[in-house]
Amino acid sequence: MEIKITKNPNPAPPLDETKLGFGVKFTDHMFIMDYTEGKGWHDARIVPYGDISLSPAATVFHYGLEIFEGMKAYRTPDGSVQLFRPWENIKRMNNSALRLTLPTLNEEDALQALTTFVRTDERFVPSAEGTSLYIRPFMFGCEPNLGLHKVKNVKFMIIASPSGSYYDEGIDPVSIMIETEDVRAVRGGTGYTKCGGNYAAANRAGEKAEQLGYTQVLWLDGVERKYIEEVGSMNVMFKINGKIVTPDLIGTVLPGVTRKSIIEMLSSEGYEIEERRISVEEVISALENGTLEEAWGCGTAAVVSPIGKLVYKGHEYVINGGKTGALTSHIYDELTGIQWGTKPDRFGWTLKI
Ligand code: COI
């Protein structure tokens, strides 16, 4: 695929890597490619980062035809830059596209777009501890048409943000409220995709949790409100009686790349991992009888986030004395070691660019 590059004539001054925040500062460029029915994807280009112009009738504004991905580029100790399992994000984006009736991407072209874009803005990949370049590929319907049907004009874009921790807590334990009113997904819906609508529907409960002083919500299933699904921005895992338990992927839970990597990593170390339905009663009784040893969330933005407190129907349960557990620390160290290139990549997960 040919990618036309137009360099930003006003490059940003170097950033203070100690004050990055998450997703608030952006690089000098962005990638854009258009899709037109009958013509396919065309006009791949990297241009200066900036506002884009869309018709007020564009489908994305009315029917939410939008999907996205989250991935990171890491600065390794030898100064090089690497991506973590980009193939997984590209596959998942195509699965999301199929569900939302958006056009799929050619996997090789998508990888070329990512690597060319990151190379163009390589200087923005930070090197301070715990920082990375958060990459946000996204796709949306931009056809000016209020009729509801498969869209004929679509854009695929990539932007990136040099970032620190997703949570203010950094890698300290977060407190999570189990949501009992709103639901995030039902089987047959879009729960397994990364579409903006999933996050829009989740926002009210997230706001409520924040107002009550909790970091995020833990979702229960949308039918019985009985089974654990995922946290607002990440998948969730528990260590109960020595076993790792995580909700299975039955269409309502995001198939997280970090989730998959942790399962593969822990399996290779001999841990027993159960991907299955977990009821909230099981978690509460494990908390009460002391068999719930550790809980953590995992996702690209959040990496591995220990859960120090779970709140259910107003009752607060402290996990592992509110401290990061040994297994959670181990997972964080191993995974981030591979991502930042400080530990050998025995799985072949990284791609130097
Ligand atoms: C990610 O972890 O990359 C996500 O997309 C979650 C988002 C809420 C930041």
Coordinates of C-alpha atoms and ligand atoms in Angstrom, one line a residue:
M1 CA 0.0 0.0 0.0
E2 CA 1.3 3.5 -0.8
I3 CA 1.2 5.9 2.1
K4 CA 1.7 9.6 1.3
I5 CA 3.4 11.4 4.1
T6 CA 3.0 15.2 4.6
K7 CA 5.3 16.4 7.5
N8 CA 3.9 18.7 10.1
P9 CA 5.6 22.1 9.5
N10 CA 5.1 23.0 13.2
P11 CA 6.5 20.1 15.2
A12 CA 5.7 20.2 18.9
P13 CA 8.5 20.9 21.4
P14 CA 9.8 18.0 23.5
L15 CA 7.3 16.8 26.1
D16 CA 7.9 16.7 29.9
E17 CA 7.7 12.9 30.4
T18 CA 6.9 13.3 34.1
K19 CA 3.6 15.1 33.3
L20 CA 2.1 13.1 30.5
G21 CA -1.3 12.0 32.0
F22 CA -3.3 9.6 29.8
G23 CA -4.6 10.4 26.3
V24 CA -4.4 14.2 26.6
K25 CA -1.3 15.0 24.5
F26 CA -1.0 14.0 20.9
T27 CA 1.8 13.5 18.4
D28 CA 2.6 15.6 15.4
H29 CA 0.8 13.4 12.8
M30 CA -2.2 11.2 12.2
F31 CA -3.0 8.5 9.7
I32 CA -6.1 8.6 7.5
M33 CA -7.5 6.3 4.9
D34 CA -10.9 6.5 3.1
Y35 CA -13.2 3.7 2.1
T36 CA -15.7 4.2 -0.7
E37 CA -18.1 1.4 -1.6
G38 CA -17.1 -0.1 -5.0
K39 CA -13.5 1.4 -4.7
G40 CA -12.4 -0.1 -1.3
W41 CA -9.8 1.5 0.9
H42 CA -7.9 4.3 -0.8
D43 CA -5.8 7.5 -0.2
A44 CA -3.7 6.2 2.7
R45 CA -1.9 9.2 4.1
I46 CA -0.1 10.6 7.1
V47 CA -0.8 14.3 7.7
P48 CA -0.2 16.8 10.4
Y49 CA -2.4 16.1 13.5
G50 CA -5.5 18.4 13.5
D51 CA -9.2 18.7 13.3
I52 CA -11.1 17.0 10.5
S53 CA -14.2 18.2 8.7
L54 CA -17.3 16.0 8.5
S55 CA -20.9 16.5 7.4
P56 CA -23.3 17.1 10.3
A57 CA -25.3 14.3 8.7
A58 CA -22.3 11.8 9.0
T59 CA -23.5 8.4 10.2
V60 CA -21.1 8.4 13.1
F61 CA -23.0 11.3 14.8
H62 CA -26.4 9.7 14.6
Y63 CA -26.1 5.9 14.7
G64 CA -22.7 5.5 16.4
L65 CA -21.1 3.5 13.7
E66 CA -17.7 3.6 15.2
I67 CA -15.1 1.1 16.4
F68 CA -11.6 1.5 17.8
E69 CA -8.6 -0.2 19.2
G70 CA -6.1 0.5 22.0
M71 CA -2.4 -0.5 21.7
K72 CA 1.0 0.8 22.7
A73 CA 4.5 1.4 21.4
Y74 CA 7.2 1.0 24.0
R75 CA 10.8 2.4 24.2
T76 CA 13.2 -0.4 25.0
P77 CA 16.5 0.0 27.0
D78 CA 18.5 0.0 23.7
G79 CA 16.5 3.0 22.5
S80 CA 14.5 1.0 19.9
V81 CA 10.7 1.0 19.7
Q82 CA 8.4 -2.0 19.7
L83 CA 4.7 -2.8 19.5
F84 CA 3.0 -5.5 21.5
R85 CA 1.0 -8.1 19.6
P86 CA -0.3 -5.7 16.9
W87 CA -1.7 -8.6 14.9
E88 CA -4.3 -9.3 17.7
N89 CA -5.6 -5.7 17.6
I90 CA -5.9 -5.8 13.9
K91 CA -7.9 -9.1 14.0
R92 CA -10.1 -7.7 16.8
M93 CA -10.7 -4.5 14.8
N94 CA -11.9 -6.6 11.9
N95 CA -14.2 -8.6 14.1
S96 CA -15.7 -5.4 15.5
A97 CA -16.0 -4.1 11.9
L98 CA -18.0 -7.2 10.8
R99 CA -20.4 -6.8 13.8
L100 CA -21.0 -3.0 13.1
T101 CA -21.2 -3.5 9.3
L102 CA -18.1 -1.5 8.7
P103 CA -15.6 -2.6 6.0
T104 CA -12.7 -4.8 7.2
L105 CA -9.0 -3.9 6.8
N106 CA -6.4 -5.8 4.8
E107 CA -4.3 -7.1 7.8
E108 CA -1.0 -6.3 6.1
D109 CA -2.0 -2.8 5.1
A110 CA -3.2 -2.2 8.6
L111 CA 0.1 -3.3 10.0
Q112 CA 2.0 -1.1 7.5
A113 CA -0.2 1.8 8.5
L114 CA 0.6 1.3 12.1
T115 CA 4.3 0.8 11.7
T116 CA 4.7 3.7 9.2
F117 CA 2.7 6.0 11.5
V118 CA 4.7 5.1 14.6
R119 CA 8.0 5.5 12.8
T120 CA 6.9 8.9 11.6
D121 CA 6.2 10.0 15.2
E122 CA 8.9 7.8 16.8
R123 CA 10.3 10.7 18.8
F124 CA 7.1 10.8 20.8
V125 CA 7.6 7.3 22.3
P126 CA 8.6 8.3 25.8
S127 CA 11.3 6.5 27.8
A128 CA 10.4 7.5 31.4
E129 CA 9.4 4.5 33.6
G130 CA 5.8 3.4 33.1
T131 CA 5.3 5.5 30.0
S132 CA 4.5 4.5 26.5
L133 CA 2.9 5.8 23.3
Y134 CA -0.8 4.9 23.5
I135 CA -2.0 4.3 19.9
R136 CA -5.7 4.7 19.0
P137 CA -6.7 3.3 15.6
F138 CA -10.4 4.0 14.9
M139 CA -12.9 3.7 12.1
F140 CA -16.3 5.4 11.6
G141 CA -19.0 5.9 9.1
C142 CA -18.9 9.4 7.6
E143 CA -21.5 9.2 4.9
P144 CA -23.9 12.2 5.0
N145 CA -27.1 10.2 5.1
L146 CA -29.7 9.9 7.8
G147 CA -31.0 6.6 6.4
L148 CA -30.0 3.7 8.5
H149 CA -28.1 1.1 6.5
K150 CA -24.6 -0.2 5.7
V151 CA -22.4 2.8 5.1
K152 CA -20.7 3.5 1.8
N153 CA -18.1 6.0 3.1
V154 CA -15.9 5.3 6.0
K155 CA -12.6 6.6 7.4
F156 CA -9.9 4.7 9.2
M157 CA -7.6 6.8 11.3
I158 CA -4.8 6.4 13.8
I159 CA -3.8 8.9 16.4
A160 CA -1.4 8.5 19.3
S161 CA -0.8 9.9 22.7
P162 CA 2.4 9.8 24.8
S163 CA 1.0 8.6 28.1
G164 CA 1.7 7.6 31.7
S165 CA -0.6 5.6 33.9
Y166 CA -4.3 5.2 33.0
Y167 CA -5.4 5.5 36.6
D168 CA -4.4 8.2 39.1
E169 CA -3.6 5.3 41.5
G170 CA -0.8 4.3 39.0
I171 CA -0.1 0.6 39.8
D172 CA -1.5 0.9 43.4
P173 CA -4.7 -1.0 44.1
V174 CA -8.0 0.5 42.8
S175 CA -11.5 0.2 44.4
I176 CA -14.2 -1.1 42.2
M177 CA -18.0 -1.0 42.6
I178 CA -20.1 -3.9 41.4
E179 CA -22.9 -2.3 39.4
T180 CA -26.3 -3.7 40.0
E181 CA -28.6 -1.4 37.9
D182 CA -27.1 -0.5 34.5
V183 CA -25.8 -3.3 32.3
R184 CA -23.1 -3.2 29.6
A185 CA -23.9 -6.0 27.2
V186 CA -26.1 -8.9 26.4
R187 CA -25.5 -12.0 24.2
G188 CA -26.0 -11.2 20.6
G189 CA -25.1 -7.5 21.2
T190 CA -21.8 -5.7 20.7
G191 CA -20.2 -6.6 24.1
Y192 CA -17.3 -8.5 22.4
T193 CA -16.5 -5.6 20.1
K194 CA -14.6 -2.4 20.8
C195 CA -17.3 0.0 19.6
G196 CA -17.7 3.5 21.1
G197 CA -21.4 2.7 21.9
N198 CA -20.3 0.1 24.6
Y199 CA -18.4 2.8 26.4
A200 CA -21.2 5.4 26.0
A201 CA -23.7 3.0 27.6
A202 CA -21.2 2.4 30.4
N203 CA -20.5 6.0 31.3
R204 CA -23.4 6.6 33.6
A205 CA -22.5 3.8 36.0
G206 CA -18.8 4.9 35.8
E207 CA -19.7 8.4 36.8
K208 CA -21.8 7.2 39.7
A209 CA -18.9 5.0 40.9
E210 CA -16.5 8.0 40.7
Q211 CA -18.9 10.2 42.6
L212 CA -19.1 7.6 45.4
G213 CA -15.3 7.5 45.5
Y214 CA -14.6 4.3 43.5
T215 CA -12.3 4.0 40.5
Q216 CA -14.6 2.1 38.2
V217 CA -17.5 -0.4 38.0
L218 CA -17.5 -4.1 37.7
W219 CA -20.2 -5.2 35.3
L220 CA -22.6 -8.1 35.9
D221 CA -24.3 -10.0 33.0
G222 CA -27.2 -8.1 31.3
V223 CA -29.8 -10.8 31.8
E224 CA -29.7 -12.2 35.3
R225 CA -27.3 -9.6 36.8
K226 CA -25.7 -12.5 38.5
Y227 CA -22.4 -13.3 36.7
I228 CA -19.2 -11.2 36.6
E229 CA -18.3 -9.8 33.2
E230 CA -15.6 -7.1 33.1
V231 CA -14.5 -3.8 34.6
G232 CA -15.1 -0.4 32.8
S233 CA -11.8 -0.3 31.0
M234 CA -10.4 -3.8 31.5
N235 CA -11.0 -7.5 31.9
V236 CA -11.0 -9.0 35.4
M237 CA -9.3 -12.0 37.0
F238 CA -9.4 -13.5 40.5
K239 CA -7.2 -15.9 42.4
I240 CA -9.5 -18.1 44.4
N241 CA -8.0 -21.0 46.4
G242 CA -4.8 -21.0 44.3
K243 CA -6.7 -21.1 41.0
I244 CA -7.0 -18.2 38.5
V245 CA -10.6 -17.6 37.5
T246 CA -11.7 -15.2 34.8
P247 CA -15.1 -14.8 32.9
D248 CA -15.2 -16.8 29.7
L249 CA -15.8 -15.1 26.3
I250 CA -19.4 -15.7 25.6
G251 CA -20.0 -12.7 23.4
T252 CA -20.5 -10.1 26.1
V253 CA -16.9 -9.7 27.3
L254 CA -14.2 -7.9 25.4
P255 CA -11.5 -10.4 24.2
G256 CA -8.7 -8.4 25.7
V257 CA -5.1 -8.8 24.3
T258 CA -3.7 -8.3 27.8
R259 CA -6.2 -10.9 29.1
K260 CA -5.1 -13.4 26.5
S261 CA -1.4 -12.7 27.1
I262 CA -1.8 -13.2 30.9
I263 CA -3.7 -16.5 30.3
E264 CA -1.0 -17.7 28.0
M265 CA 1.8 -16.6 30.2
L266 CA 0.4 -18.1 33.4
S267 CA -0.5 -21.4 31.6
S268 CA 3.1 -21.7 30.5
E269 CA 4.2 -21.3 34.1
G270 CA 1.9 -24.1 35.2
Y271 CA -0.9 -22.1 36.8
E272 CA -4.4 -23.6 36.6
I273 CA -6.7 -21.1 34.8
E274 CA -10.5 -21.4 34.6
E275 CA -12.3 -19.4 32.0
R276 CA -15.9 -19.8 33.1
R277 CA -19.0 -18.1 34.5
I278 CA -18.3 -16.7 37.9
S279 CA -21.3 -15.6 39.9
V280 CA -21.1 -12.5 42.1
E281 CA -22.2 -14.8 45.0
E282 CA -19.2 -17.0 44.5
V283 CA -16.9 -14.0 44.6
I284 CA -18.6 -12.6 47.7
S285 CA -18.5 -15.9 49.5
A286 CA -14.8 -16.3 48.6
L287 CA -14.2 -12.9 50.1
E288 CA -16.1 -13.8 53.2
N289 CA -14.4 -17.1 53.7
G290 CA -11.0 -15.8 52.9
T291 CA -10.3 -17.9 49.8
L292 CA -10.3 -14.9 47.4
E293 CA -6.6 -14.2 47.6
E294 CA -6.2 -11.6 44.8
A295 CA -8.1 -9.8 42.1
W296 CA -6.8 -7.6 39.3
G297 CA -8.0 -5.9 36.2
C298 CA -6.0 -6.1 32.9
G299 CA -6.1 -4.1 29.7
T300 CA -3.9 -2.2 27.3
A301 CA -4.4 1.2 28.9
A302 CA -4.5 0.0 32.5
V303 CA -1.9 -2.8 32.0
V304 CA -2.4 -4.8 35.3
S305 CA -4.3 -3.1 38.0
P306 CA -4.7 -4.7 41.4
I307 CA -8.1 -4.5 43.0
G308 CA -7.9 -3.6 46.6
K309 CA -11.5 -3.2 47.4
L310 CA -14.8 -4.5 45.9
V311 CA -18.1 -2.8 46.8
Y312 CA -21.3 -4.7 46.4
K313 CA -24.7 -3.3 47.4
G314 CA -23.1 -0.8 49.7
H315 CA -20.9 -3.3 51.5
E316 CA -17.1 -2.9 51.1
Y317 CA -14.9 -6.0 50.9
V318 CA -11.1 -5.5 51.2
I319 CA -8.9 -7.8 49.1
N320 CA -5.5 -8.9 50.3
G321 CA -5.5 -6.2 53.0
G322 CA -5.9 -3.6 50.2
K323 CA -2.4 -4.4 49.0
T324 CA -1.0 -5.6 45.7
G325 CA -0.8 -9.4 45.8
A326 CA 2.3 -11.4 44.9
L327 CA 0.8 -12.9 41.8
T328 CA -0.5 -9.6 40.5
S329 CA 3.0 -8.1 41.0
H330 CA 4.5 -11.1 39.2
I331 CA 2.1 -10.7 36.2
Y332 CA 2.8 -7.0 36.0
D333 CA 6.6 -7.5 36.1
E334 CA 6.6 -10.3 33.6
L335 CA 4.2 -8.7 31.1
T336 CA 5.7 -5.2 31.3
G337 CA 9.2 -6.7 31.1
I338 CA 8.3 -8.1 27.7
Q339 CA 6.5 -5.0 26.6
W340 CA 9.3 -2.6 27.6
G341 CA 12.0 -5.0 26.4
T342 CA 13.6 -5.5 29.8
K343 CA 12.8 -9.3 29.8
P344 CA 13.2 -11.7 27.0
D345 CA 10.2 -12.1 24.7
R346 CA 9.9 -15.9 24.9
F347 CA 6.5 -15.8 23.2
G348 CA 7.4 -13.7 20.1
W349 CA 4.8 -11.1 21.1
T350 CA 6.7 -8.0 20.2
L351 CA 7.4 -6.3 16.9
K352 CA 10.4 -3.9 16.5
I353 CA 9.6 -1.1 14.2
Ligands
COI1 C1 -7.6 0.2 26.3 O1 -7.3 -0.4 27.3 O2 -6.8 0.4 25.4 C2 -8.9 0.8 26.1 O3 -9.3 1.0 25.0 C3 -9.8 1.1 27.3 C4 -10.1 2.6 27.3 C5 -11.3 2.9 28.2 C6 -8.9 3.5 27.6

